[in-house]
């Protein structure tokens, strides 16, 4: 099935992918493409509407990105946002100039003229601005639709040509009616049908993967995390048995995780999933190592070695699947989006397996969209809502050296903490929650005897992106149950403490 499409031309602004995401949320398929697309390419793409994004340049500067001007004459509705709005005004005969004073942050938007673009938006509302240039004169045929105190042309349009410009950012949450403006553009101006859903996304990706990969053999490192699980399931849906997944069991996973992964993906979905049993290899290599960075390095390198060995057993592999999601793309500065890219080495995976390319079906999605895709693919909530877990897993939640006995202690304590948080219905409000085995021992009394055992620390944080975090205000009753159970049920633990440090100054993990 062909979906209607909105084309977002990228002028380099920081919220560009967010625009695409809002459009998708509003039920219209949308992709971000480079701004140097020609009018012929745009016509061939056949979008029902085009959005020009914001960007860091000034339209009148030499070298500022422009467009093939014929795009404005194709008869396809256009919405320019920020730089995009200025570019339209500039190219069509209006004027853009540097303002005496920039306008940043929250501003009061006043509707000048009721129009299909402002349906459902009150006369006065809050919008979010970020600009130094502003439009000082509109091209012929355009009228002002909204203003702010510092920006007399905050929104403009020409209903005859269906071309509109918005100086503020409708895509950010601080613009109170931002979604309404975007919705109005899609449904009142572009007459979109709203035919895009997660089911549509899955179908589209399945087709793309099939045509890109053909009969090629594909390999995926499955970590059990939501991103790699969803990516693998999507690729599996597209090419079935031509996908092989490898799960490296390093002995450092949380309780029940390796079994769960095998049960869901191999037994349940029928994937060709290989478990590489490498527990001894990892634990032997970690013996006596206490430095956190050293632990990480050993685990990272061994992972690659084990993965390479498994890949070599499979013979020729053409593609590697990666669960890269959009925030990873921004973080690693990898830039423009594409589902299938030529060979590069991301995330420390081996560059010399000899594959032809990387399949990254989630590159354009945000975490919550990935979860929706997972649900659409029928993955259970336990996978779709799994909290993030670092690659080195329990090894960096044991202070000091890692032994089998310490792993058993922290694994059991962690399982109890997770169980109680889930039972209390708090799991979706808390970003991460886990137990740490400290390297302190304290005196206790259990039964009638004195004990000298380990202190377990509980860490639970709220966060949006893991960059900053606050400690979660877990009800005392829940903490009490966890403490009672850990000291009662877990061997070698006689004391439980709760970590009440935010990030910064602490990090989320203890090592
Ligand atoms: P920190 O401890 O730096 O953690 O505040 C921020 C987020 O990153 C996760 N984390 C890791 N993830 N490999 C990973 O894949 C690692 O070595 C690693 N260290 C920390 C951590 O769990 C938190 O979500």
PDB file of N, CA and C and ligand atoms in Angstrom, residues 293 296 388-393 396-397 431-432 434 459 461 465-469 503 506-511, ligand 1:
ATOM      1  N   UNK A 293      36.860   0.876  34.413  1.00  0.00           N
ATOM      2  CA  UNK A 293      37.115   1.053  32.975  1.00  0.00           C
ATOM      3  C   UNK A 293      37.747  -0.197  32.383  1.00  0.00           C
ATOM      4  N   UNK A 296      35.041  -2.707  31.772  1.00  0.00           N
ATOM      5  CA  UNK A 296      34.313  -2.356  30.540  1.00  0.00           C
ATOM      6  C   UNK A 296      35.090  -2.771  29.308  1.00  0.00           C
ATOM      7  N   UNK A 388      16.598   0.421  30.311  1.00  0.00           N
ATOM      8  CA  UNK A 388      17.924   0.293  29.714  1.00  0.00           C
ATOM      9  C   UNK A 388      18.874  -0.458  30.647  1.00  0.00           C
ATOM     10  N   UNK A 389      19.733  -1.254  30.061  1.00  0.00           N
ATOM     11  CA  UNK A 389      20.747  -1.947  30.870  1.00  0.00           C
ATOM     12  C   UNK A 389      22.078  -1.782  30.149  1.00  0.00           C
ATOM     13  N   UNK A 390      23.106  -1.367  30.840  1.00  0.00           N
ATOM     14  CA  UNK A 390      24.396  -1.163  30.160  1.00  0.00           C
ATOM     15  C   UNK A 390      24.950  -2.471  29.644  1.00  0.00           C
ATOM     16  N   UNK A 391      25.735  -2.404  28.572  1.00  0.00           N
ATOM     17  CA  UNK A 391      26.358  -3.600  28.012  1.00  0.00           C
ATOM     18  C   UNK A 391      27.075  -4.445  29.065  1.00  0.00           C
ATOM     19  N   UNK A 392      27.919  -3.834  29.915  1.00  0.00           N
ATOM     20  CA  UNK A 392      28.653  -4.637  30.913  1.00  0.00           C
ATOM     21  C   UNK A 392      27.768  -5.151  32.044  1.00  0.00           C
ATOM     22  N   UNK A 393      26.509  -4.733  32.044  1.00  0.00           N
ATOM     23  CA  UNK A 393      25.486  -5.255  32.957  1.00  0.00           C
ATOM     24  C   UNK A 393      25.967  -5.375  34.407  1.00  0.00           C
ATOM     25  N   UNK A 396      29.373  -4.021  36.273  1.00  0.00           N
ATOM     26  CA  UNK A 396      29.632  -2.669  36.794  1.00  0.00           C
ATOM     27  C   UNK A 396      28.646  -2.318  37.915  1.00  0.00           C
ATOM     28  N   UNK A 397      27.908  -3.334  38.363  1.00  0.00           N
ATOM     29  CA  UNK A 397      27.050  -3.145  39.530  1.00  0.00           C
ATOM     30  C   UNK A 397      27.570  -3.978  40.698  1.00  0.00           C
ATOM     31  N   UNK A 431      12.865   5.422  35.329  1.00  0.00           N
ATOM     32  CA  UNK A 431      13.669   5.192  34.109  1.00  0.00           C
ATOM     33  C   UNK A 431      14.542   3.946  34.251  1.00  0.00           C
ATOM     34  N   UNK A 432      15.185   3.846  35.407  1.00  0.00           N
ATOM     35  CA  UNK A 432      16.045   2.690  35.663  1.00  0.00           C
ATOM     36  C   UNK A 432      16.010   2.358  37.137  1.00  0.00           C
ATOM     37  N   UNK A 434      17.787  -0.624  39.878  1.00  0.00           N
ATOM     38  CA  UNK A 434      18.633  -1.813  39.962  1.00  0.00           C
ATOM     39  C   UNK A 434      19.325  -1.872  41.319  1.00  0.00           C
ATOM     40  N   UNK A 459      19.340   1.568  43.572  1.00  0.00           N
ATOM     41  CA  UNK A 459      19.417   2.796  42.784  1.00  0.00           C
ATOM     42  C   UNK A 459      18.170   2.836  41.909  1.00  0.00           C
ATOM     43  N   UNK A 461      16.117   5.814  39.430  1.00  0.00           N
ATOM     44  CA  UNK A 461      16.168   7.213  38.995  1.00  0.00           C
ATOM     45  C   UNK A 461      15.066   7.518  37.972  1.00  0.00           C
ATOM     46  N   UNK A 465      16.446  11.286  29.341  1.00  0.00           N
ATOM     47  CA  UNK A 465      17.377  10.787  28.340  1.00  0.00           C
ATOM     48  C   UNK A 465      18.621  10.141  28.944  1.00  0.00           C
ATOM     49  N   UNK A 466      18.644   9.994  30.263  1.00  0.00           N
ATOM     50  CA  UNK A 466      19.821   9.382  30.885  1.00  0.00           C
ATOM     51  C   UNK A 466      20.985  10.350  31.082  1.00  0.00           C
ATOM     52  N   UNK A 467      20.858  11.558  30.519  1.00  0.00           N
ATOM     53  CA  UNK A 467      21.959  12.525  30.637  1.00  0.00           C
ATOM     54  C   UNK A 467      21.960  13.182  32.012  1.00  0.00           C
ATOM     55  N   UNK A 468      20.767  13.496  32.487  1.00  0.00           N
ATOM     56  CA  UNK A 468      20.614  13.982  33.856  1.00  0.00           C
ATOM     57  C   UNK A 468      19.558  13.085  34.497  1.00  0.00           C
ATOM     58  N   UNK A 469      19.590  13.024  35.817  1.00  0.00           N
ATOM     59  CA  UNK A 469      18.638  12.121  36.476  1.00  0.00           C
ATOM     60  C   UNK A 469      18.388  12.584  37.903  1.00  0.00           C
ATOM     61  N   UNK A 503      21.974  12.919  39.284  1.00  0.00           N
ATOM     62  CA  UNK A 503      23.057  13.016  38.292  1.00  0.00           C
ATOM     63  C   UNK A 503      22.927  14.341  37.580  1.00  0.00           C
ATOM     64  N   UNK A 506      26.404  12.593  40.846  1.00  0.00           N
ATOM     65  CA  UNK A 506      26.720  11.170  40.656  1.00  0.00           C
ATOM     66  C   UNK A 506      26.359  10.772  39.231  1.00  0.00           C
ATOM     67  N   UNK A 507      26.791   9.609  38.797  1.00  0.00           N
ATOM     68  CA  UNK A 507      26.271   9.047  37.551  1.00  0.00           C
ATOM     69  C   UNK A 507      25.157   8.075  37.936  1.00  0.00           C
ATOM     70  N   UNK A 508      24.474   7.556  36.944  1.00  0.00           N
ATOM     71  CA  UNK A 508      23.389   6.619  37.231  1.00  0.00           C
ATOM     72  C   UNK A 508      23.989   5.309  37.748  1.00  0.00           C
ATOM     73  N   UNK A 509      24.916   4.751  36.984  1.00  0.00           N
ATOM     74  CA  UNK A 509      25.596   3.533  37.430  1.00  0.00           C
ATOM     75  C   UNK A 509      26.608   3.906  38.515  1.00  0.00           C
ATOM     76  N   UNK A 510      26.959   2.911  39.320  1.00  0.00           N
ATOM     77  CA  UNK A 510      27.947   3.173  40.367  1.00  0.00           C
ATOM     78  C   UNK A 510      29.377   3.070  39.843  1.00  0.00           C
ATOM     79  N   UNK A 511      29.546   2.443  38.703  1.00  0.00           N
ATOM     80  CA  UNK A 511      30.898   2.371  38.142  1.00  0.00           C
ATOM     81  C   UNK A 511      30.865   2.842  36.706  1.00  0.00           C
TER      82      UNK A 511
HETATM   83  P1  LIG B   1      25.760   6.878  33.714  1.00  0.00           P
HETATM   84  O1  LIG B   1      26.164   5.842  34.711  1.00  0.00           O
HETATM   85  O2  LIG B   1      26.923   7.334  32.867  1.00  0.00           O
HETATM   86  O3  LIG B   1      24.759   6.137  32.730  1.00  0.00           O
HETATM   87  O4  LIG B   1      25.014   8.031  34.326  1.00  0.00           O
HETATM   88  C1  LIG B   1      23.950   6.772  31.780  1.00  0.00           C
HETATM   89  C2  LIG B   1      23.157   5.699  31.049  1.00  0.00           C
HETATM   90  O5  LIG B   1      24.045   4.888  30.260  1.00  0.00           O
HETATM   91  C3  LIG B   1      24.024   3.542  30.694  1.00  0.00           C
HETATM   92  N1  LIG B   1      25.406   3.051  30.673  1.00  0.00           N
HETATM   93  C4  LIG B   1      25.920   2.235  29.725  1.00  0.00           C
HETATM   94  N2  LIG B   1      25.352   1.668  28.641  1.00  0.00           N
HETATM   95  N3  LIG B   1      27.402   0.589  28.126  1.00  0.00           N
HETATM   96  C5  LIG B   1      26.103   0.823  27.863  1.00  0.00           C
HETATM   97  O6  LIG B   1      25.576   0.269  26.888  1.00  0.00           O
HETATM   98  C6  LIG B   1      28.055   1.125  29.193  1.00  0.00           C
HETATM   99  O7  LIG B   1      29.240   0.879  29.410  1.00  0.00           O
HETATM  100  C7  LIG B   1      27.258   1.982  30.036  1.00  0.00           C
HETATM  101  N4  LIG B   1      27.538   2.683  31.166  1.00  0.00           N
HETATM  102  C8  LIG B   1      26.393   3.332  31.530  1.00  0.00           C
HETATM  103  C9  LIG B   1      23.445   3.583  32.094  1.00  0.00           C
HETATM  104  O8  LIG B   1      22.825   2.355  32.451  1.00  0.00           O
HETATM  105  C10 LIG B   1      22.467   4.722  31.988  1.00  0.00           C
HETATM  106  O9  LIG B   1      21.262   4.314  31.359  1.00  0.00           O
END
